[in-house]
mmCIF file of C-alpha atoms in Angstrom:
data_model
loop_
_atom_site.group_PDB
_atom_site.id
_atom_site.type_symbol
_atom_site.label_atom_id
_atom_site.label_comp_id
_atom_site.label_asym_id
_atom_site.label_seq_id
_atom_site.Cartn_x
_atom_site.Cartn_y
_atom_site.Cartn_z
ATOM 1 C CA MET A 1 0.000 0.000 0.000
ATOM 2 C CA THR A 2 1.156 3.528 -0.758
ATOM 3 C CA PRO A 3 1.198 6.194 1.996
ATOM 4 C CA GLU A 4 -1.753 7.903 0.286
ATOM 5 C CA VAL A 5 -3.860 4.738 0.451
ATOM 6 C CA LEU A 6 -2.900 4.232 4.096
ATOM 7 C CA LEU A 7 -3.880 7.838 4.824
ATOM 8 C CA VAL A 8 -7.353 7.407 3.299
ATOM 9 C CA LEU A 9 -7.822 4.059 5.048
ATOM 10 C CA GLY A 10 -6.732 5.475 8.392
ATOM 11 C CA ALA A 11 -9.099 8.448 8.067
ATOM 12 C CA PHE A 12 -11.955 6.144 7.028
ATOM 13 C CA LEU A 13 -11.508 3.660 9.883
ATOM 14 C CA ALA A 14 -10.913 6.300 12.565
ATOM 15 C CA SER A 15 -13.931 8.288 11.418
ATOM 16 C CA SER A 16 -16.068 5.138 11.265
ATOM 17 C CA VAL A 17 -15.314 4.269 14.894
ATOM 18 C CA GLU A 18 -16.292 7.735 16.120
ATOM 19 C CA MET A 19 -19.365 7.888 13.875
ATOM 20 C CA VAL A 20 -20.662 4.541 15.116
ATOM 21 C CA GLU A 21 -20.519 5.877 18.670
ATOM 22 C CA ALA A 22 -22.230 9.131 17.661
ATOM 23 C CA LEU A 23 -24.884 7.197 15.734
ATOM 24 C CA THR A 24 -25.665 5.099 18.808
ATOM 25 C CA ILE A 25 -26.417 8.242 20.807
ATOM 26 C CA VAL A 26 -28.504 9.845 18.043
ATOM 27 C CA LEU A 27 -30.573 6.688 17.550
ATOM 28 C CA ALA A 28 -31.252 6.434 21.279
ATOM 29 C CA VAL A 29 -32.405 10.059 21.381
ATOM 30 C CA GLY A 30 -34.517 9.652 18.242
ATOM 31 C CA VAL A 31 -36.296 6.540 19.515
ATOM 32 C CA THR A 32 -37.013 7.866 23.010
ATOM 33 C CA ARG A 33 -37.294 11.650 22.598
ATOM 34 C CA GLY A 34 -38.332 12.018 18.966
ATOM 35 C CA TRP A 35 -36.455 12.474 15.710
ATOM 36 C CA ARG A 36 -36.979 16.227 15.448
ATOM 37 C CA PRO A 37 -34.735 17.227 18.403
ATOM 38 C CA ALA A 38 -32.280 14.465 17.487
ATOM 39 C CA MET A 39 -31.871 15.687 13.908
ATOM 40 C CA ILE A 40 -31.736 19.366 14.906
ATOM 41 C CA GLY A 41 -28.997 18.447 17.382
ATOM 42 C CA VAL A 42 -27.094 16.638 14.626
ATOM 43 C CA GLY A 43 -27.445 19.619 12.292
ATOM 44 C CA ALA A 44 -26.274 22.101 14.930
ATOM 45 C CA ALA A 45 -23.279 19.939 15.814
ATOM 46 C CA CYS A 46 -22.308 19.538 12.145
ATOM 47 C CA ALA A 47 -22.552 23.305 11.621
ATOM 48 C CA THR A 48 -20.313 23.909 14.639
ATOM 49 C CA LEU A 49 -17.789 21.386 13.349
ATOM 50 C CA ALA A 50 -17.822 23.008 9.898
ATOM 51 C CA VAL A 51 -16.940 26.369 11.470
ATOM 52 C CA LEU A 52 -14.083 24.743 13.404
ATOM 53 C CA VAL A 53 -12.730 23.092 10.250
ATOM 54 C CA ALA A 54 -12.918 26.392 8.370
ATOM 55 C CA ALA A 55 -10.987 28.075 11.188
ATOM 56 C CA LEU A 56 -8.424 25.325 11.740
ATOM 57 C CA GLY A 57 -7.495 24.753 8.104
ATOM 58 C CA PRO A 58 -6.091 28.222 7.264
ATOM 59 C CA ALA A 59 -4.518 28.533 10.732
ATOM 60 C CA LEU A 60 -2.493 25.359 10.278
ATOM 61 C CA THR A 61 -1.084 26.572 6.960
ATOM 62 C CA GLN A 62 0.665 29.407 8.831
ATOM 63 C CA ILE A 63 2.692 27.010 10.994
ATOM 64 C CA PRO A 64 6.149 25.941 9.703
ATOM 65 C CA LEU A 65 6.006 22.398 8.300
ATOM 66 C CA SER A 66 8.562 20.961 10.744
ATOM 67 C CA ALA A 67 6.735 22.368 13.775
ATOM 68 C CA LEU A 68 3.406 21.237 12.326
ATOM 69 C CA ARG A 69 4.695 17.697 11.906
ATOM 70 C CA VAL A 70 5.887 17.595 15.513
ATOM 71 C CA PHE A 71 2.546 18.927 16.747
ATOM 72 C CA VAL A 72 0.474 16.612 14.571
ATOM 73 C CA GLY A 73 2.709 13.675 15.425
ATOM 74 C CA ALA A 74 2.062 14.290 19.112
ATOM 75 C CA VAL A 75 -1.709 14.569 18.549
ATOM 76 C CA LEU A 76 -1.827 11.324 16.568
ATOM 77 C CA LEU A 77 0.290 9.560 19.191
ATOM 78 C CA VAL A 78 -2.170 10.604 21.920
ATOM 79 C CA PHE A 79 -5.111 9.213 19.944
ATOM 80 C CA GLY A 80 -3.265 6.197 18.617
ATOM 81 C CA LEU A 81 -1.720 5.000 21.864
ATOM 82 C CA GLN A 82 -4.998 5.526 23.723
ATOM 83 C CA TRP A 83 -6.979 3.457 21.209
ATOM 84 C CA LEU A 84 -4.250 0.843 20.828
ATOM 85 C CA ARG A 85 -3.917 0.372 24.582
ATOM 86 C CA LYS A 86 -7.661 -0.236 24.974
ATOM 87 C CA ALA A 87 -7.746 -2.551 21.949
ATOM 88 C CA ILE A 88 -4.804 -4.599 23.285
ATOM 89 C CA LEU A 89 -6.401 -4.932 26.720
ATOM 90 C CA ARG A 90 -9.715 -6.008 25.177
ATOM 91 C CA ALA A 91 -8.109 -8.432 22.744
ATOM 92 C CA GLY A 92 -6.032 -9.840 25.596
ATOM 93 C CA GLY A 93 -9.117 -10.438 27.725
ATOM 94 C CA VAL A 94 -8.233 -7.882 30.401
ATOM 95 C CA ARG A 95 -11.117 -5.527 29.543
ATOM 96 C CA ALA A 96 -14.598 -6.292 28.269
ATOM 97 C CA LEU A 97 -15.219 -5.771 24.551
ATOM 98 C CA HIS A 98 -16.960 -2.581 23.458
ATOM 99 C CA ASP A 99 -20.704 -3.283 23.352
ATOM 100 C CA GLU A 100 -22.764 -0.863 21.269
ATOM 101 C CA ASP A 101 -26.013 -2.590 22.313
ATOM 102 C CA ALA A 102 -25.221 -1.930 25.976
ATOM 103 C CA ILE A 103 -24.320 1.683 25.209
ATOM 104 C CA TYR A 104 -27.546 2.068 23.234
ATOM 105 C CA ALA A 105 -29.585 0.689 26.158
ATOM 106 C CA ARG A 106 -27.832 3.055 28.553
ATOM 107 C CA GLU A 107 -28.459 6.065 26.325
ATOM 108 C CA VAL A 108 -32.118 5.072 25.950
ATOM 109 C CA ALA A 109 -32.475 4.853 29.729
ATOM 110 C CA LEU A 110 -30.718 8.196 30.157
ATOM 111 C CA SER A 111 -32.777 10.026 27.555
ATOM 112 C CA GLY A 112 -35.975 8.518 28.929
ATOM 113 C CA GLU A 113 -35.461 9.833 32.442
ATOM 114 C CA LYS A 114 -37.407 12.996 31.603
ATOM 115 C CA GLU A 115 -40.762 13.150 29.912
ATOM 116 C CA THR A 116 -40.820 14.382 26.328
ATOM 117 C CA ALA A 117 -41.961 17.975 26.103
ATOM 118 C CA ALA A 118 -45.579 18.196 25.023
ATOM 119 C CA THR A 119 -45.034 21.325 22.935
ATOM 120 C CA GLY A 120 -42.114 23.225 21.535
ATOM 121 C CA MET A 121 -38.492 22.084 21.322
ATOM 122 C CA ASP A 122 -37.309 19.164 23.424
ATOM 123 C CA TRP A 123 -34.093 20.816 24.582
ATOM 124 C CA TYR A 124 -33.018 17.802 26.611
ATOM 125 C CA GLY A 125 -33.100 15.517 23.575
ATOM 126 C CA PHE A 126 -31.444 18.226 21.458
ATOM 127 C CA THR A 127 -28.619 18.603 23.977
ATOM 128 C CA LEU A 128 -27.954 14.860 24.159
ATOM 129 C CA SER A 129 -27.795 14.567 20.377
ATOM 130 C CA PHE A 130 -25.753 17.758 19.930
ATOM 131 C CA LYS A 131 -23.232 16.821 22.619
ATOM 132 C CA GLY A 132 -22.774 13.273 21.341
ATOM 133 C CA VAL A 133 -22.201 14.284 17.721
ATOM 134 C CA LEU A 134 -20.028 17.278 18.632
ATOM 135 C CA LEU A 135 -17.686 15.354 20.938
ATOM 136 C CA GLU A 136 -17.234 12.410 18.583
ATOM 137 C CA GLY A 137 -17.041 14.758 15.608
ATOM 138 C CA LEU A 138 -14.269 16.789 17.226
ATOM 139 C CA GLU A 139 -12.065 13.702 17.253
ATOM 140 C CA VAL A 140 -12.852 13.105 13.579
ATOM 141 C CA VAL A 141 -11.990 16.726 12.736
ATOM 142 C CA LEU A 142 -8.694 16.606 14.627
ATOM 143 C CA ILE A 143 -7.662 13.361 12.950
ATOM 144 C CA VAL A 144 -8.694 14.442 9.444
ATOM 145 C CA VAL A 145 -7.089 17.884 9.707
ATOM 146 C CA SER A 146 -3.946 16.344 11.210
ATOM 147 C CA PHE A 147 -3.674 13.750 8.456
ATOM 148 C CA GLY A 148 -4.432 16.201 5.687
ATOM 149 C CA SER A 149 -2.303 19.136 6.782
ATOM 150 C CA THR A 150 0.833 17.137 7.519
ATOM 151 C CA GLY A 151 0.604 14.658 4.671
ATOM 152 C CA GLY A 152 -0.359 17.352 2.203
ATOM 153 C CA HIS A 153 -3.523 15.495 1.251
ATOM 154 C CA LEU A 154 -6.380 17.162 3.118
ATOM 155 C CA GLY A 155 -8.734 16.205 0.286
ATOM 156 C CA LEU A 156 -7.858 12.510 0.618
ATOM 157 C CA ALA A 157 -8.299 12.564 4.393
ATOM 158 C CA ALA A 158 -11.636 14.360 4.024
ATOM 159 C CA ALA A 159 -12.694 11.826 1.380
ATOM 160 C CA GLY A 160 -11.981 8.987 3.814
ATOM 161 C CA ALA A 161 -14.079 10.679 6.506
ATOM 162 C CA ALA A 162 -16.869 11.417 4.010
ATOM 163 C CA ALA A 163 -16.924 7.772 2.928
ATOM 164 C CA ALA A 164 -17.204 6.739 6.570
ATOM 165 C CA LEU A 165 -20.110 9.153 7.048
ATOM 166 C CA LEU A 166 -21.929 7.724 4.032
ATOM 167 C CA VAL A 167 -21.398 4.120 5.100
ATOM 168 C CA VAL A 168 -22.215 4.514 8.807
ATOM 169 C CA GLY A 169 -25.036 7.008 8.234
ATOM 170 C CA GLY A 170 -26.520 4.921 5.437
ATOM 171 C CA VAL A 171 -26.499 1.711 7.445
ATOM 172 C CA GLY A 172 -27.895 3.522 10.485
ATOM 173 C CA ALA A 173 -30.728 5.015 8.435
ATOM 174 C CA LEU A 174 -31.618 1.570 7.094
ATOM 175 C CA VAL A 175 -31.488 -0.479 10.292
ATOM 176 C CA HIS A 176 -32.328 2.173 12.939
ATOM 177 C CA ARG A 177 -30.193 0.207 15.359
ATOM 178 C CA PRO A 178 -26.702 0.561 16.802
ATOM 179 C CA LEU A 179 -24.100 -1.083 14.597
ATOM 180 C CA SER A 180 -23.325 -3.769 17.174
ATOM 181 C CA ARG A 181 -22.030 -6.201 14.569
ATOM 182 C CA VAL A 182 -19.250 -3.858 13.475
ATOM 183 C CA PRO A 183 -15.972 -5.378 14.781
ATOM 184 C CA GLU A 184 -15.160 -2.139 16.565
ATOM 185 C CA ASN A 185 -12.320 -3.529 18.670
ATOM 186 C CA SER A 186 -10.608 -4.857 15.558
ATOM 187 C CA MET A 187 -11.083 -1.455 13.897
ATOM 188 C CA LYS A 188 -9.639 0.346 16.915
ATOM 189 C CA PHE A 189 -6.736 -2.111 16.935
ATOM 190 C CA VAL A 190 -5.904 -1.304 13.307
ATOM 191 C CA VAL A 191 -6.557 2.428 13.690
ATOM 192 C CA GLY A 192 -4.469 2.576 16.873
ATOM 193 C CA ILE A 193 -1.529 1.007 15.041
ATOM 194 C CA MET A 194 -1.913 3.340 12.053
ATOM 195 C CA LEU A 195 -2.320 6.549 14.074
ATOM 196 C CA THR A 196 0.622 5.645 16.312
ATOM 197 C CA SER A 197 2.748 4.854 13.274
ATOM 198 C CA PHE A 198 1.822 8.085 11.473
ATOM 199 C CA GLY A 199 2.490 9.996 14.699
ATOM 200 C CA VAL A 200 5.975 8.520 15.083
ATOM 201 C CA PHE A 201 6.751 8.925 11.371
ATOM 202 C CA TRP A 202 5.631 12.546 11.049
ATOM 203 C CA GLY A 203 6.961 13.504 14.477
ATOM 204 C CA GLY A 204 10.318 12.037 13.503
ATOM 205 C CA GLU A 205 10.355 14.021 10.267
ATOM 206 C CA GLY A 206 9.520 17.147 12.254
ATOM 207 C CA VAL A 207 12.644 16.779 14.460
ATOM 208 C CA GLY A 208 14.882 15.984 11.481
ATOM 209 C CA VAL A 209 14.853 12.182 11.288
ATOM 210 C CA SER A 210 15.767 10.955 7.793
ATOM 211 C CA TRP A 211 13.758 7.765 7.323
ATOM 212 C CA PRO A 212 15.392 5.116 5.103
ATOM 213 C CA GLY A 213 13.320 4.673 1.970
ATOM 214 C CA SER A 214 11.510 7.972 2.570
ATOM 215 C CA ASP A 215 7.704 7.451 2.710
ATOM 216 C CA LEU A 216 8.053 3.687 2.296
ATOM 217 C CA ALA A 217 9.587 3.578 5.781
ATOM 218 C CA LEU A 218 6.059 4.172 7.083
ATOM 219 C CA LEU A 219 5.206 0.573 6.175
ATOM 220 C CA GLY A 220 8.072 -0.629 8.354
ATOM 221 C CA VAL A 221 6.912 1.532 11.269
ATOM 222 C CA ILE A 222 3.375 0.132 10.928
ATOM 223 C CA GLY A 223 4.743 -3.409 10.825
ATOM 224 C CA PHE A 224 6.817 -2.775 13.954
ATOM 225 C CA PHE A 225 3.882 -1.498 16.019
ATOM 226 C CA ALA A 226 1.633 -4.294 14.708
ATOM 227 C CA LEU A 227 4.198 -6.879 15.823
ATOM 228 C CA VAL A 228 4.598 -5.273 19.249
ATOM 229 C CA ALA A 229 0.805 -5.118 19.699
ATOM 230 C CA LEU A 230 0.345 -8.781 18.727
ATOM 231 C CA VAL A 231 3.125 -9.850 21.116
ATOM 232 C CA LEU A 232 1.440 -7.935 23.949
ATOM 233 C CA VAL A 233 -1.962 -9.491 23.161
ATOM 234 C CA THR A 234 -0.422 -12.980 23.107
ATOM 235 C CA ASP A 235 1.307 -12.348 26.440
ATOM 236 C CA LEU A 236 -1.890 -11.060 28.055
ATOM 237 C CA ARG A 237 -3.838 -14.089 26.844
ATOM 238 C CA ARG A 238 -1.107 -16.412 28.134
ATOM 239 C CA ARG A 239 -1.181 -14.752 31.548
ATOM 240 C CA ALA A 240 -4.993 -14.903 31.649
ATOM 241 C CA ALA A 241 -4.964 -18.599 30.786
ATOM 242 C CA LEU A 242 -2.296 -19.294 33.420
ATOM 243 C CA THR A 243 -4.263 -17.386 36.058
ATOM 244 C CA SER A 244 -7.398 -19.329 35.126
ATOM 245 C CA ARG A 245 -5.599 -22.673 35.478
ATOM 246 C CA VAL A 246 -4.148 -21.675 38.833
ATOM 247 C CA THR A 247 -7.541 -20.526 40.074
ATOM 248 C CA SER A 248 -9.215 -23.711 38.864
ATOM 249 C CA GLY A 249 -6.538 -25.853 40.494
ATOM 250 C CA ALA A 250 -6.967 -24.031 43.770
#
């Protein structure tokens, strides 16, 4: 895979994960509070995000490329290591897998705590929908802008996010259910590796590292973090199995 393909794939997968979580909240609000406040909340959040993107894009072009790469590398490392750590712990059996059905049930219970307003705007439902989409969308914006500004392919990164929006939104509109069958932990595992790798690669370029093979070195960095992650998962599973045998023997 070329770096451009990896960039689009990373933006698509990262955006998909966040959009699935946002969709779960919106569906819960729509089912329990009504679709009008849910959709108005979505629209308001999207408008807010559009303003942020319009402000962030030109601002980032004023930063020297080396400093921008260091900054973006740090941002991607924060996201990547956070997601990769959780994915490793879940794959290793230390933490429970992410359950969109459980999250959906919790959001339904939360949004149903107050009665739906008889007239006028349901501000409670609007706020839940707006907050959910805005918070998840902020992560998408940061990742897309980071990918695009540093890699010089903002259009490709935006295309990956747009494709994720079409896929997740389209499926959500058809099934009206949380996308519980999406292998989210596997997606976070892959995205965590890719974001961490891009963060190290671009951060290294920002401080003057000359990678052997230029952009092709990114594939080696991805392979390294994938190997480390798989070794950690295998070790965690081995420890869990050993603990289980010891407990059973006791």
